[in-house]
PDB file of C-alpha atoms in Angstrom:
ATOM      1  CA  MET P   1      98.984 -42.933 216.073  1.00 56.00           C
ATOM      2  CA  THR P   2      96.904 -42.927 212.941  1.00 60.00           C
ATOM      3  CA  SER P   3      94.847 -40.249 211.381  1.00 65.00           C
ATOM      4  CA  ALA P   4      91.917 -40.634 209.023  1.00 73.00           C
ATOM      5  CA  SER P   5      92.156 -38.732 205.728  1.00 75.00           C
ATOM      6  CA  THR P   6      89.273 -37.366 203.832  1.00 76.00           C
ATOM      7  CA  LYS P   7      89.412 -36.987 200.086  1.00 70.00           C
ATOM      8  CA  LEU P   8      87.429 -34.064 198.674  1.00 62.00           C
ATOM      9  CA  PRO P   9      86.825 -33.763 194.959  1.00 64.00           C
ATOM     10  CA  PHE P  10      88.317 -30.825 193.176  1.00 60.00           C
ATOM     11  CA  GLN P  11      85.826 -29.080 190.913  1.00 62.00           C
ATOM     12  CA  ALA P  12      86.395 -26.224 188.680  1.00 63.00           C
ATOM     13  CA  GLU P  13      85.118 -25.004 185.384  1.00 73.00           C
ATOM     14  CA  VAL P  14      87.983 -25.348 182.904  1.00 71.00           C
ATOM     15  CA  ALA P  15      86.924 -22.259 181.014  1.00 72.00           C
ATOM     16  CA  GLN P  16      86.882 -20.084 184.161  1.00 76.00           C
ATOM     17  CA  LEU P  17      90.223 -21.621 185.296  1.00 75.00           C
ATOM     18  CA  LEU P  18      91.834 -20.888 181.836  1.00 73.00           C
ATOM     19  CA  HIS P  19      90.435 -17.372 181.919  1.00 74.00           C
ATOM     20  CA  LEU P  20      91.831 -16.789 185.367  1.00 75.00           C
ATOM     21  CA  VAL P  21      95.310 -18.113 184.380  1.00 71.00           C
ATOM     22  CA  THR P  22      95.529 -16.227 181.151  1.00 69.00           C
ATOM     23  CA  HIS P  23      94.375 -12.876 182.626  1.00 73.00           C
ATOM     24  CA  ALA P  24      95.964 -13.092 186.138  1.00 71.00           C
ATOM     25  CA  LEU P  25      99.265 -14.868 185.581  1.00 70.00           C
ATOM     26  CA  TYR P  26     100.061 -14.135 182.027  1.00 67.00           C
ATOM     27  CA  SER P  27      99.276 -10.642 180.766  1.00 70.00           C
ATOM     28  CA  ASN P  28     100.738 -11.429 177.370  1.00 75.00           C
ATOM     29  CA  LYS P  29      98.766 -14.168 175.507  1.00 75.00           C
ATOM     30  CA  GLU P  30     101.850 -15.186 173.521  1.00 79.00           C
ATOM     31  CA  ILE P  31     103.711 -15.975 176.788  1.00 80.00           C
ATOM     32  CA  PHE P  32     100.786 -18.073 177.900  1.00 78.00           C
ATOM     33  CA  LEU P  33     100.703 -19.955 174.698  1.00 84.00           C
ATOM     34  CA  ARG P  34     104.425 -20.610 174.806  1.00 87.00           C
ATOM     35  CA  GLU P  35     104.160 -21.880 178.443  1.00 85.00           C
ATOM     36  CA  LEU P  36     101.184 -24.126 177.547  1.00 86.00           C
ATOM     37  CA  ILE P  37     103.099 -25.676 174.640  1.00 89.00           C
ATOM     38  CA  SER P  38     106.244 -26.059 176.804  1.00 92.00           C
ATOM     39  CA  ASN P  39     104.298 -27.760 179.573  1.00 91.00           C
ATOM     40  CA  ALA P  40     102.677 -30.156 177.122  1.00 92.00           C
ATOM     41  CA  SER P  41     105.991 -30.989 175.634  1.00 92.00           C
ATOM     42  CA  ASP P  42     107.383 -31.655 179.128  1.00 93.00           C
ATOM     43  CA  ALA P  43     104.416 -33.959 179.781  1.00 92.00           C
ATOM     44  CA  CYS P  44     105.136 -35.929 176.595  1.00 90.00           C
ATOM     45  CA  ASP P  45     108.833 -36.251 177.543  1.00 92.00           C
ATOM     46  CA  LYS P  46     107.838 -37.522 180.977  1.00 93.00           C
ATOM     47  CA  LEU P  47     105.509 -40.081 179.358  1.00 90.00           C
ATOM     48  CA  ARG P  48     108.200 -41.285 177.046  1.00 89.00           C
ATOM     49  CA  PHE P  49     110.589 -41.689 179.959  1.00 93.00           C
ATOM     50  CA  GLU P  50     108.112 -43.601 182.089  1.00 92.00           C
ATOM     51  CA  ALA P  51     107.201 -45.772 179.119  1.00 90.00           C
ATOM     52  CA  LEU P  52     110.804 -47.084 179.070  1.00 90.00           C
ATOM     53  CA  ASP P  53     109.894 -49.158 182.089  1.00 93.00           C
ATOM     54  CA  HIS P  54     106.121 -49.376 181.412  1.00 90.00           C
ATOM     55  CA  PRO P  55     105.590 -49.582 177.603  1.00 87.00           C
ATOM     56  CA  GLU P  56     101.834 -50.187 178.076  1.00 87.00           C
ATOM     57  CA  LEU P  57     101.399 -46.500 179.055  1.00 85.00           C
ATOM     58  CA  TYR P  58     101.051 -45.452 175.437  1.00 78.00           C
ATOM     59  CA  GLU P  59     101.109 -48.637 173.299  1.00 78.00           C
ATOM     60  CA  ASP P  60      97.718 -47.741 171.756  1.00 80.00           C
ATOM     61  CA  GLN P  61      99.016 -44.385 170.491  1.00 79.00           C
ATOM     62  CA  PRO P  62     102.827 -44.455 169.844  1.00 77.00           C
ATOM     63  CA  GLU P  63     102.744 -40.906 168.335  1.00 86.00           C
ATOM     64  CA  LEU P  64     102.207 -38.241 170.874  1.00 85.00           C
ATOM     65  CA  ASN P  65     100.462 -35.009 169.838  1.00 84.00           C
ATOM     66  CA  VAL P  66      99.995 -31.561 171.242  1.00 84.00           C
ATOM     67  CA  ARG P  67      96.788 -30.070 169.845  1.00 83.00           C
ATOM     68  CA  LEU P  68      95.523 -26.493 170.480  1.00 78.00           C
ATOM     69  CA  SER P  69      92.198 -25.439 169.313  1.00 77.00           C
TER      70      SER P  69
END
């Protein structure tokens, strides 16, 4: 028994999504900022770990950065 799957693109305006997240989930902007930085740091750690087996993942940019603007 096989079933066909359909892939649908996910579309969202980033600005609207960030507005929703900051105003609905995090009432305090400092908490949101701390969570954002923490998640970015976790993503960098995951990339470093994955790069142990696959060094090509970030060979072009060995220094990872988290930038907020």
